[in-house]
Short mmCIF file of C-alpha atoms in Angstrom, two decimals:
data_model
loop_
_atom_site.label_atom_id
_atom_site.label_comp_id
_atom_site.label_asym_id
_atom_site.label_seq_id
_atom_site.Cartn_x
_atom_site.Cartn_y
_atom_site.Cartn_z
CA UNK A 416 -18.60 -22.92 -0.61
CA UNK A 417 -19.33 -21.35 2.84
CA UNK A 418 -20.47 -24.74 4.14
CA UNK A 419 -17.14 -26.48 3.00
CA UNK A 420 -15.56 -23.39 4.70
CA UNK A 421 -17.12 -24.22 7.61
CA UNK A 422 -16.26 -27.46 7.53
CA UNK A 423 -12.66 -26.99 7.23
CA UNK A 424 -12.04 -25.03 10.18
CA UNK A 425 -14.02 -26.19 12.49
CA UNK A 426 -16.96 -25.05 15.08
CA UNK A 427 -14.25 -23.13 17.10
CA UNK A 428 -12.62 -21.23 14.52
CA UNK A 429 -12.41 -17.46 15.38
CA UNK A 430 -14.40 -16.11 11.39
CA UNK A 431 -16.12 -12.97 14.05
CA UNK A 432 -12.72 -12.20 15.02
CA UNK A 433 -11.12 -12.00 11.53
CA UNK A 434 -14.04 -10.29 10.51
CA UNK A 435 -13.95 -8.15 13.10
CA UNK A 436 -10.20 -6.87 12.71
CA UNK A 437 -10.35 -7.53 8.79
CA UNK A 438 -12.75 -4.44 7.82
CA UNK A 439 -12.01 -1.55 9.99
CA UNK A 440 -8.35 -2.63 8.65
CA UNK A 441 -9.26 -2.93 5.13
CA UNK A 442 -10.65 1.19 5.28
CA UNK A 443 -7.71 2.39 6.90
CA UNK A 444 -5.29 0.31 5.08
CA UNK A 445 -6.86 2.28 1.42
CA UNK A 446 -6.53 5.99 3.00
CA UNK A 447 -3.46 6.96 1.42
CA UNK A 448 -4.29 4.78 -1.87
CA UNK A 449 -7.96 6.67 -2.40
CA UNK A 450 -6.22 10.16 -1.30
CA UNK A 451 -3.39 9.28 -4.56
CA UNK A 452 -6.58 8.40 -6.66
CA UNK A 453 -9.01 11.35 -5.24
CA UNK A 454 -6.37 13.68 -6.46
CA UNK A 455 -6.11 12.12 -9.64
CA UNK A 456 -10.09 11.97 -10.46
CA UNK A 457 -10.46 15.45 -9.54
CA UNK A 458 -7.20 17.12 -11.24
CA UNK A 459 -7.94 14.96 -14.51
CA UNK A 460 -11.53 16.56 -14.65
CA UNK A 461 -10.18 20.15 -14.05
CA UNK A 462 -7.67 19.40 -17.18
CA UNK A 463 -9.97 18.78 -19.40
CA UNK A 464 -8.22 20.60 -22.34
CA UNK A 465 -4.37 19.64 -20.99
CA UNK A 466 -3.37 16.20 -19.55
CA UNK A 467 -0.08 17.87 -17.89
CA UNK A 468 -1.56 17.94 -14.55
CA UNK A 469 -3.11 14.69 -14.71
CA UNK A 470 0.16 12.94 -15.49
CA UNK A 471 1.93 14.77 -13.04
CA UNK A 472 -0.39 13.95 -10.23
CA UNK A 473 -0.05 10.26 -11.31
CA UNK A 474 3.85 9.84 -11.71
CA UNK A 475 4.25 11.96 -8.55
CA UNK A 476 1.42 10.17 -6.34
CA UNK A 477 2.93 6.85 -7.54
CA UNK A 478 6.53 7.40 -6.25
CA UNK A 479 5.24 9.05 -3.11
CA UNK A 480 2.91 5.78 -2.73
CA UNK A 481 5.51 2.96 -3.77
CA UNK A 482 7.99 4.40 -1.15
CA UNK A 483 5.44 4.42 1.19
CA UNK A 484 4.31 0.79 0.46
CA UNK A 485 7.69 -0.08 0.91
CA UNK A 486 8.43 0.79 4.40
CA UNK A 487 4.91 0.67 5.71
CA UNK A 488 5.74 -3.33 6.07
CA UNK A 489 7.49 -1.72 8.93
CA UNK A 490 3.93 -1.61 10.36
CA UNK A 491 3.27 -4.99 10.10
CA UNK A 492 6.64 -6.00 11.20
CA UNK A 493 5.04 -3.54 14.61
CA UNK A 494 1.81 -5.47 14.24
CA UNK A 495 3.72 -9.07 14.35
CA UNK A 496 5.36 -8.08 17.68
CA UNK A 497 2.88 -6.58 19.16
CA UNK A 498 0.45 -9.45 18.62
CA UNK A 499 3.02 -11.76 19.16
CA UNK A 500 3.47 -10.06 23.10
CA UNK A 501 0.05 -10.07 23.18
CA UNK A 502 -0.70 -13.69 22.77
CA UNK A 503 2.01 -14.32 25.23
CA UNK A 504 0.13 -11.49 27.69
CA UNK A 505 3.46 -9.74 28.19
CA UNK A 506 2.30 -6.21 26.25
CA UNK A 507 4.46 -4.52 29.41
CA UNK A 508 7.55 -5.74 28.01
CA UNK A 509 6.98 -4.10 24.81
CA UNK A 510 5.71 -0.54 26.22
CA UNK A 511 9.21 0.97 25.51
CA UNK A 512 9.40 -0.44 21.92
CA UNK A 513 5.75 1.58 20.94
CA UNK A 514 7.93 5.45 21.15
CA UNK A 515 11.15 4.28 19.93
CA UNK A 516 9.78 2.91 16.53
CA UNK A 517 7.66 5.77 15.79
CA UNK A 518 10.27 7.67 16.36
CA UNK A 519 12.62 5.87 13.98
CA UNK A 520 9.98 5.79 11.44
CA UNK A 521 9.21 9.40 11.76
CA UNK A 522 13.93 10.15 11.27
CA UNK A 523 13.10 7.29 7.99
CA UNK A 524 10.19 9.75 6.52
CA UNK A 525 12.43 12.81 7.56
CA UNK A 526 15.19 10.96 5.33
CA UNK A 527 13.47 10.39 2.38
CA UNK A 528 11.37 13.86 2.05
CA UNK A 529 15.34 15.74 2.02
CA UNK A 530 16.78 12.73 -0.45
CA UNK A 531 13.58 12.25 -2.45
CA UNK A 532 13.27 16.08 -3.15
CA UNK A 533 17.27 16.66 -3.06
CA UNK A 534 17.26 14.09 -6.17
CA UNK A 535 13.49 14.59 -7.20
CA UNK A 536 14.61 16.04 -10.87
CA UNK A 537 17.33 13.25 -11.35
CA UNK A 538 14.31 10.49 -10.15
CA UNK A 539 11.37 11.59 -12.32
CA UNK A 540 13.91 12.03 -15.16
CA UNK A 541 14.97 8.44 -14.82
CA UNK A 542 10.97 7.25 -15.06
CA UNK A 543 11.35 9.47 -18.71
CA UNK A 544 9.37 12.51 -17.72
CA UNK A 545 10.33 15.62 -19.02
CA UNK A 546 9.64 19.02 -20.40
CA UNK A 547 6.36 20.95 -18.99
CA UNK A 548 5.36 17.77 -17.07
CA UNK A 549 8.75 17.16 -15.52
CA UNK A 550 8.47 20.72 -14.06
CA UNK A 551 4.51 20.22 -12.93
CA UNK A 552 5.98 16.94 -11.34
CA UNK A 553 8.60 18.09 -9.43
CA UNK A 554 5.83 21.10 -8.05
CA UNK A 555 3.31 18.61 -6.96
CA UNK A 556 6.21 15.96 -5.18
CA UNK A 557 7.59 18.82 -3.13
CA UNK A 558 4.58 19.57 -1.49
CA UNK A 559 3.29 15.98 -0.84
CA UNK A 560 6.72 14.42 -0.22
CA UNK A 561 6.83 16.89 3.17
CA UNK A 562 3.67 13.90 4.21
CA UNK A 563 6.85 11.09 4.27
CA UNK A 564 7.76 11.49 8.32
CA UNK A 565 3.56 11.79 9.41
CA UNK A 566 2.26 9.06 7.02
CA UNK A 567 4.97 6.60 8.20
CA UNK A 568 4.48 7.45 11.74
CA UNK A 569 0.75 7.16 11.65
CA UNK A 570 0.88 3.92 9.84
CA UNK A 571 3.61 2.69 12.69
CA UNK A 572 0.91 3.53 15.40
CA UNK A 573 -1.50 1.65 13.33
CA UNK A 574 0.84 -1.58 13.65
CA UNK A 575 0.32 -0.79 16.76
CA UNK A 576 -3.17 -0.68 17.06
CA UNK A 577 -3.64 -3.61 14.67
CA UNK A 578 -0.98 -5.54 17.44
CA UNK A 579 -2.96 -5.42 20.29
CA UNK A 580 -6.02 -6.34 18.27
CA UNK A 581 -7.97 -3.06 17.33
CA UNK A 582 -8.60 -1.76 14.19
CA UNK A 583 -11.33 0.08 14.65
CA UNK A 584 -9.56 3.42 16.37
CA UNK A 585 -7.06 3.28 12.30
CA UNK A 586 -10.41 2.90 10.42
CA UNK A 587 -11.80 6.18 12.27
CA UNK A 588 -8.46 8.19 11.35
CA UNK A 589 -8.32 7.23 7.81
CA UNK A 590 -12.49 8.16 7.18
CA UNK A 591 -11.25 11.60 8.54
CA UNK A 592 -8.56 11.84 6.62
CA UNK A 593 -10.35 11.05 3.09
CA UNK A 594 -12.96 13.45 4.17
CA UNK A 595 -11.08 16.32 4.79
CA UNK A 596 -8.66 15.48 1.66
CA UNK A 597 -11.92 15.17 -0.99
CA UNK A 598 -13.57 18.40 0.34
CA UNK A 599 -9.68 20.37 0.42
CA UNK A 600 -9.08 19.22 -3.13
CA UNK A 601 -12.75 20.38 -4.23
CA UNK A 602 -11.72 24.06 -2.29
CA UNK A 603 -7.91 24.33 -3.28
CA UNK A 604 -7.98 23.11 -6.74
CA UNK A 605 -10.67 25.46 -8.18
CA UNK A 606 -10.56 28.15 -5.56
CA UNK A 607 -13.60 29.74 -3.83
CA UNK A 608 -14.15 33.53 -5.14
CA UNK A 609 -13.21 36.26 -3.42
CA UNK A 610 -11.74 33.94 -0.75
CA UNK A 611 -8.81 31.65 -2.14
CA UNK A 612 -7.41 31.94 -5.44
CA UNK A 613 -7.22 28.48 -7.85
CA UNK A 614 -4.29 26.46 -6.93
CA UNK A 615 -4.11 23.99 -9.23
CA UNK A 616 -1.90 21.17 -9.35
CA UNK A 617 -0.43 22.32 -5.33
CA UNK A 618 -3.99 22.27 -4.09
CA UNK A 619 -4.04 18.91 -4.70
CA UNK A 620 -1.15 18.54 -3.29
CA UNK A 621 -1.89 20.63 -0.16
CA UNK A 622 -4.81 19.39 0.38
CA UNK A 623 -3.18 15.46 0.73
CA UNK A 624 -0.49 17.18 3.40
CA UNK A 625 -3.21 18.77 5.50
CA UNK A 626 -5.20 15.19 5.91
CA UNK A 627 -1.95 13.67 6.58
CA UNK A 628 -1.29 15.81 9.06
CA UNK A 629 -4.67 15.60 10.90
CA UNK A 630 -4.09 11.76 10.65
CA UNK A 631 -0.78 11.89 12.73
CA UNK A 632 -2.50 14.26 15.36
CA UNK A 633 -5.19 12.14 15.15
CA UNK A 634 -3.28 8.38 15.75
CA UNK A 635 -1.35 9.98 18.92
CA UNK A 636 -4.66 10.92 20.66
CA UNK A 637 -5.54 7.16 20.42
CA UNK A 638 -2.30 6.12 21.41
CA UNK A 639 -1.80 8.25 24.05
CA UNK A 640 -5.47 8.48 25.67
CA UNK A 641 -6.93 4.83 24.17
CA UNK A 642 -4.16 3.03 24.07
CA UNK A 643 -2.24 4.15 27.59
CA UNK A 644 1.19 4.57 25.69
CA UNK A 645 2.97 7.37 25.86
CA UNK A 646 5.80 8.93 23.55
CA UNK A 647 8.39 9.48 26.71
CA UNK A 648 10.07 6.33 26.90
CA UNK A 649 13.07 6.75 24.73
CA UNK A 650 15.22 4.74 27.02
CA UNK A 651 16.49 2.31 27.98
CA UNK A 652 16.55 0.51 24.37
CA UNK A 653 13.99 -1.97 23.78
CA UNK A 654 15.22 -5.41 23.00
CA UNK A 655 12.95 -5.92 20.03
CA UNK A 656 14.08 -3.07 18.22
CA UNK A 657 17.35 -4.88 17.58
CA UNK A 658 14.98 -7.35 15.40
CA UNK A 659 13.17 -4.43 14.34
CA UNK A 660 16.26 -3.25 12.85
CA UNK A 661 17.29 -6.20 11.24
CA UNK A 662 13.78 -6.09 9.55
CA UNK A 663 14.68 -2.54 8.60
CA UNK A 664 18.17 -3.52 6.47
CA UNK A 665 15.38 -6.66 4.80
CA UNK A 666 13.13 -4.25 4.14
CA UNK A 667 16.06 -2.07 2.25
CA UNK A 668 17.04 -4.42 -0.05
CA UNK A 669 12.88 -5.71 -0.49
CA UNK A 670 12.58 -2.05 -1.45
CA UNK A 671 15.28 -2.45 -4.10
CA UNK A 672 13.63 -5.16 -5.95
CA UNK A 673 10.17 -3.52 -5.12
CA UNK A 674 10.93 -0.29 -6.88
CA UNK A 675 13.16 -2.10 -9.65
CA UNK A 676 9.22 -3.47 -10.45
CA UNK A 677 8.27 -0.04 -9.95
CA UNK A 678 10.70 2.30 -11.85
CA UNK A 679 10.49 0.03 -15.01
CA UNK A 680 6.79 -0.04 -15.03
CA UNK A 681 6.70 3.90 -15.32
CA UNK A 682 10.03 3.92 -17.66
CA UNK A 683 8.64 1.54 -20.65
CA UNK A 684 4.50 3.33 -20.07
CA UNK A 685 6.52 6.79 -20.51
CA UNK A 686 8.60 5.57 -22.84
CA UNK A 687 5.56 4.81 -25.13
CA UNK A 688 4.54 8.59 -24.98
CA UNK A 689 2.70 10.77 -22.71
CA UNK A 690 -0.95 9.24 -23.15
CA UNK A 691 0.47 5.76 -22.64
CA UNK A 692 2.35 7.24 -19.26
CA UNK A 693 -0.96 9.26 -18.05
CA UNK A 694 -3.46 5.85 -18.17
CA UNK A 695 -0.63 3.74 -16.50
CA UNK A 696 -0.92 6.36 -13.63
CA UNK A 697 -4.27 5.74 -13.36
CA UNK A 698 -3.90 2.15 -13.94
CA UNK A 699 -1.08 2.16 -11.39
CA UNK A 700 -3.46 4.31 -8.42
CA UNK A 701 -6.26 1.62 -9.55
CA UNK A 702 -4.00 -0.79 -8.49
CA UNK A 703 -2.23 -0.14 -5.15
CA UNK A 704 -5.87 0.57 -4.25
CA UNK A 705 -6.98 -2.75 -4.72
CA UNK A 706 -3.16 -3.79 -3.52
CA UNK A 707 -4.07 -2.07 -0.11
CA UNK A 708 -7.60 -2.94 0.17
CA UNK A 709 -6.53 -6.88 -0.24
CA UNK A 710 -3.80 -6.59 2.42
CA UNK A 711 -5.82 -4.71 4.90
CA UNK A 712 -7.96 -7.66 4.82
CA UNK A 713 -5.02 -10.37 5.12
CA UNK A 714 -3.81 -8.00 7.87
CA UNK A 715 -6.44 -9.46 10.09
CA UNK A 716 -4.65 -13.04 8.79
CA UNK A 717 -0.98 -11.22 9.53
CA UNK A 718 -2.34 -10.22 13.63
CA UNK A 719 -3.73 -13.39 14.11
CA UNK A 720 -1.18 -15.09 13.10
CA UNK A 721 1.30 -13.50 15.33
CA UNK A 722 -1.00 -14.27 18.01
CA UNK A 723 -1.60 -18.03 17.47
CA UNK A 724 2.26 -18.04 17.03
CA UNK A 725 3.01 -16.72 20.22
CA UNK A 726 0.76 -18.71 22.29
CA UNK A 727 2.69 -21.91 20.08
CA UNK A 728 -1.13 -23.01 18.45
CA UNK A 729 0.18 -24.73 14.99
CA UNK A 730 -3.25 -26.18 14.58
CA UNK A 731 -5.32 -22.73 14.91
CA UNK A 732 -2.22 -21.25 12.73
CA UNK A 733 -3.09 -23.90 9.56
CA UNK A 734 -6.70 -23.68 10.12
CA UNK A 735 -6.06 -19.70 9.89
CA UNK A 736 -4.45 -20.19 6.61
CA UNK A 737 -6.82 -22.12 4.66
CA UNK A 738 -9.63 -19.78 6.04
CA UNK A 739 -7.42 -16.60 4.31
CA UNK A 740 -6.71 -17.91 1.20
CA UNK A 741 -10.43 -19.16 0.19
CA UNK A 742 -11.79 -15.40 1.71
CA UNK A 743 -9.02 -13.75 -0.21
CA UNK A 744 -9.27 -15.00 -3.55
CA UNK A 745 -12.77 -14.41 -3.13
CA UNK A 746 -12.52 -10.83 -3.09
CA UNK A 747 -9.91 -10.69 -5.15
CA UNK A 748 -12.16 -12.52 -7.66
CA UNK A 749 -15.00 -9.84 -6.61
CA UNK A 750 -12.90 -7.19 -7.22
CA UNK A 751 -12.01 -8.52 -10.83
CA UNK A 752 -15.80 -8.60 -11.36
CA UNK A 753 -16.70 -5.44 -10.02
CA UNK A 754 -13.93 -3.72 -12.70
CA UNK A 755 -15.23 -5.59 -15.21
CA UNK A 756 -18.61 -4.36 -14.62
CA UNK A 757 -17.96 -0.67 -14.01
CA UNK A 758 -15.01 -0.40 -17.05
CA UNK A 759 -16.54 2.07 -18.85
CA UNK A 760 -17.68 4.48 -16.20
CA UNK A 761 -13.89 4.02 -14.59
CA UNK A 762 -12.33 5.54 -17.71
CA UNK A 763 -14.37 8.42 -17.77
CA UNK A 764 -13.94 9.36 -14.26
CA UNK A 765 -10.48 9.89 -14.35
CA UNK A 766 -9.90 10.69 -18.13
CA UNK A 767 -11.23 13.08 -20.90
CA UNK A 768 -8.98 12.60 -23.40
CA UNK A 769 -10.60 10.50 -26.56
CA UNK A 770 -6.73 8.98 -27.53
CA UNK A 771 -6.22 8.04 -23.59
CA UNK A 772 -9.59 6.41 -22.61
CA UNK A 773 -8.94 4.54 -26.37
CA UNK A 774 -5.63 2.81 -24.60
CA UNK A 775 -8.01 2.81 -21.28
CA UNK A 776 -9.99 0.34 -22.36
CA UNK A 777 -6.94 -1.19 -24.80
CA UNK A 778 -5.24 -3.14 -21.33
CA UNK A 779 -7.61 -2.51 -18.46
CA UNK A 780 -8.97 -5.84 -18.39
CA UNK A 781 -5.28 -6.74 -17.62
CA UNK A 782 -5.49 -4.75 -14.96
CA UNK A 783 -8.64 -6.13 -13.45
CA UNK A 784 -7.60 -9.73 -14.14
CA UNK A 785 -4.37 -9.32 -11.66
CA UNK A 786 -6.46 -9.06 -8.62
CA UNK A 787 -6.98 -12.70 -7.76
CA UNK A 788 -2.77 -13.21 -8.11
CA UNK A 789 -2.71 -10.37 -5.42
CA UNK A 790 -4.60 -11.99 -3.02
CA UNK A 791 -2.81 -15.27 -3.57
CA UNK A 792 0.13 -13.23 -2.82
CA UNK A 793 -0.83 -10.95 -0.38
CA UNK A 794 -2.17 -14.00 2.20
CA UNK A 795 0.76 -16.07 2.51
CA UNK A 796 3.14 -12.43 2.25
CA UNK A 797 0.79 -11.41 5.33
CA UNK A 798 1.10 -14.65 7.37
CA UNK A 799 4.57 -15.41 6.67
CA UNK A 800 5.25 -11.75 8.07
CA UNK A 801 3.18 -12.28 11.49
CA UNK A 802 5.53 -15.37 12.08
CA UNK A 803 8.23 -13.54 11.92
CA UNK A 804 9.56 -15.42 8.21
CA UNK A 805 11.24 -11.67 7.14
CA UNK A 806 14.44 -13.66 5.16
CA UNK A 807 12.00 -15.95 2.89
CA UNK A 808 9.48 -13.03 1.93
CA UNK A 809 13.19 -10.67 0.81
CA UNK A 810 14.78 -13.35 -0.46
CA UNK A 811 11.29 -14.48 -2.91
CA UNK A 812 10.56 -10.88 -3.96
CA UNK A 813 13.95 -10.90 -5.12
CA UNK A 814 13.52 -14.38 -7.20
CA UNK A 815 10.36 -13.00 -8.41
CA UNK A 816 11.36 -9.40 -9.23
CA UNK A 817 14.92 -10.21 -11.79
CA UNK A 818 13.76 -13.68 -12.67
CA UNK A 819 9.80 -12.96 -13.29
CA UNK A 820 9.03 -9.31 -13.85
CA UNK A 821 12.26 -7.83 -15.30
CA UNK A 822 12.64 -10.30 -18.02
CA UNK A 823 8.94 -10.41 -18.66
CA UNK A 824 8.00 -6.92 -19.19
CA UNK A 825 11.75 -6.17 -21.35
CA UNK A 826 10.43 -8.80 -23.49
CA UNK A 827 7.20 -8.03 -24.11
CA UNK A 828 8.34 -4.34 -24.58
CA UNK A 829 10.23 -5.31 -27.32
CA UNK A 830 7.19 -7.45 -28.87
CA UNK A 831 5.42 -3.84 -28.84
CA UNK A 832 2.43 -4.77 -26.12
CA UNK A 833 3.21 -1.33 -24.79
CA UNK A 834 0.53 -1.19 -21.50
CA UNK A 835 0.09 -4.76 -21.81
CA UNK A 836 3.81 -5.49 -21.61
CA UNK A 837 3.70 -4.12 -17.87
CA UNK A 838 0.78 -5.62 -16.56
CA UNK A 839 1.39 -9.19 -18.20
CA UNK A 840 4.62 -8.86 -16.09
CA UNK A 841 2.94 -7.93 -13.03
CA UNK A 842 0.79 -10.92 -13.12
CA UNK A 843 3.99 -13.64 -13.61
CA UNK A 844 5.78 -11.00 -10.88
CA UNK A 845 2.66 -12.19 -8.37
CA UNK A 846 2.37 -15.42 -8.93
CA UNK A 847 5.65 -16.07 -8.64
CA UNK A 848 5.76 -14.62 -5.22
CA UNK A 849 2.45 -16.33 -4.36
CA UNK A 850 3.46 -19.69 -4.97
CA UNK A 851 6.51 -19.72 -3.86
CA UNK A 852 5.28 -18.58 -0.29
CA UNK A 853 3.07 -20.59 -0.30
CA UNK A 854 4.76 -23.58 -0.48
CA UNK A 855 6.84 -22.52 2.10
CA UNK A 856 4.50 -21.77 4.32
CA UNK A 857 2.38 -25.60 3.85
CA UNK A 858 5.88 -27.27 4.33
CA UNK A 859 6.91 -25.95 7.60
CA UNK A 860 3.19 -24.79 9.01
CA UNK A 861 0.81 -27.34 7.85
CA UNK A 862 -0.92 -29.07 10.38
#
């Protein structure tokens, strides 16, 4: 395979470059997905003898994470400009642009923490939570959700960073980060005697906030004394942020059909009881880690393209293509593998419960076996975006979303697959989107 690989792109091709941008981007891009699943391994060990928490931590972390999915494509809407300027070697023209959208992305994360936690009883009711675990889930989302305006500014800087080609400086932030959330949960969740008292489900939830915050103080040292930007330019307007806007109102109505995919996922999984609802967390934190780990790695793909696009290189762009999709199904193929492998030992880390680890192993393999249709999706999603294509990627997630997914999973739910209902839908839901991108992207790129 590698020599065919080889052969494809050619002598010339840039596979240390990739590589190099590809796995520093990878380990920041699965910070906030292992801090979601941290706090779920840890709380679901500490509640041994009541699965409350556990669920809690999972429908709470999953909201908190889809939103945050959502408008983190802001980031690599950053990352196409930025790249784009920098295969052009005009960076200058873009220094104003750097303050302005951190700044709007920090008044977006301000916005959702007051409507989010204005609404957050209305919300979790909707997903079919309720009673005692309704209550613990409204406790741990009004701690974390305060995280909105930092995590969507950090991850702006990293678009940044990932722009002018360096991932390395995002990679550093997020290790720190992970650290210093897996030794706060270990501290705040059981308490250290005579020194802090057990916190429970808000440790975990603290402890999230405070490596979120050290992540945002963290990403504007680099900017400011690595990068040579600085947070005073306010005005005069940049003219990209006009675009950037635009992007903004796609990303709106991507969200809408993103967390349609989302909100009926959770709905039917609660609606089949509170077991069924407390593996689907877990399955759901499984996922958006391998979700993120996959598109940190097409990120490199989403940079470079930008790049090979601005300096108006169709052939390098094509070449760049066929090199992501054969690396990306590998590891999506790897990571199906490595699931399969470690299934049993999974379970157990996150649950104790003999009924839940009994549906655990039910639909997992579903789970596992979606990872390949990710990276199909993820690669042409990831290129499409560092050209600049924002329309096609709205306007397919849509297609994909109330044609694929909704119809899929309503049906199925009404067959009685329960779990399996919901992550049969998820695979038609990405492969819908992968193909169709993908055909879109060989008609008008191909070289």
């Amino acid at each position: 395979m590698a020599g065919n690989l080889h052969k494809l792109i050619g002598g010339d091709f840039p596979e240390r470059e990739i590589n190099r941008l590809a796995i520093p981007a990878i380990i920041a891009s699965i910070a906030e997905p292992l801090i979601s699943i941290g706090d779920a391994a840890i709380i679901g060990q500490y509640a041994e003898k009541d699965s409350v928490s556990l669920g809690a931590v999972a429908v709470g972390s999953t909201f908190f994470l889809s939103i945050i999915w959502v408008f983190a494509q802001t980031r690599t809407a950053m990352s196409s400009v930025m790249s784009r300027y920098y295969g052009e070697k005009k960076l200058e023209a873009v220094r104003t642009l750097v303050p302005q959208m951190i700044f709007m992305n920090f008044m977006l994360g301000l916005f959702f923490y007051l409507f989010t936690n204005l609404f957050s009883r209305e919300i979790f009711t909707l997903y079919n939570v309720e009673g005692q675990q309704l209550e613990e889930t409204i406790r741990y989302f009004s701690i974390r959700s305060i995280g909105f305006p930092f995590v969507l500014s950090t991850m702006m800087m990293f678009g940044v960073f990932r722009g002018i080609q360096n991932t390395v400086w995002a990679m550093s932030i997020s290790l720190v980060g992970g650290l210093i959330n897996i030794l706060l949960d270990q501290i705040l969740i059981g308490g250290v005697d005579g020194l802090i008292s057990p916190m429970g489900i808000e440790g975990v939830a603290f402890a999230s906030l405070c490596a979120q915050l050290v992540m945002f103080v963290m990403a504007i040292f680099f900017l400011y004394k690595k990068a040579g930007y600085s947070l005073n330019f306010l005005f005069p307007v940049n003219q990209e942020v006009y675009w950037l806007l635009h992007l903004t109102g796609n990303l709106i109505i991507r969200s809408l059909a993103v967390q349609t995919a989302y909100f009926f996922s959770g709905r039917i999984a609660a609606g089949c009881g509170p077991h069924y609802l407390n593996v689907h967390g877990v399955f759901w934190n499984i996922w958006l880690f391998s979700a993120f780990f996959i598109e940190g790695y097409c990120s490199a793909g989403n940079a470079l393209a930008g790049k090979f696009y601005g300096e108006k290189n169709p052939e390098m762009l094509w070449r760049l293509s066929k090199f992501m999709i054969k690396r990306t199904i590998a590891i999506g193929v790897g990571l199906t593998l490595i699931y399969f492998i470690t299934y049993r030992w999974i379970g157990h880390l996150f649950l104790t419960n003999s009924t839940e680890l009994e549906i655990f192993y039910s639909a997992f393999w579903l789970v596992a076996l979606v990872q390949p249709f990710n990276a199909f999706a993820f690669t042409y999603d990831e290129l499409l975006k560092g050209i600049g294509e924002m329309k096609y990627i709205r306007n397919t997630l849509i297609i994909a979303t109330f044609i694929g997914f909704v119809p899929v999973i309503h049906f199925l739910d009404f067959m009685e697959w329960h779990l399996l209902s919901v992550w049969s839908a998820f695979i038609v839901w990405m492969s819908i989107r992968g193909g169709r991108l993908m055909l879109y992207f060989n008609r008008n790129f191909s070289y």
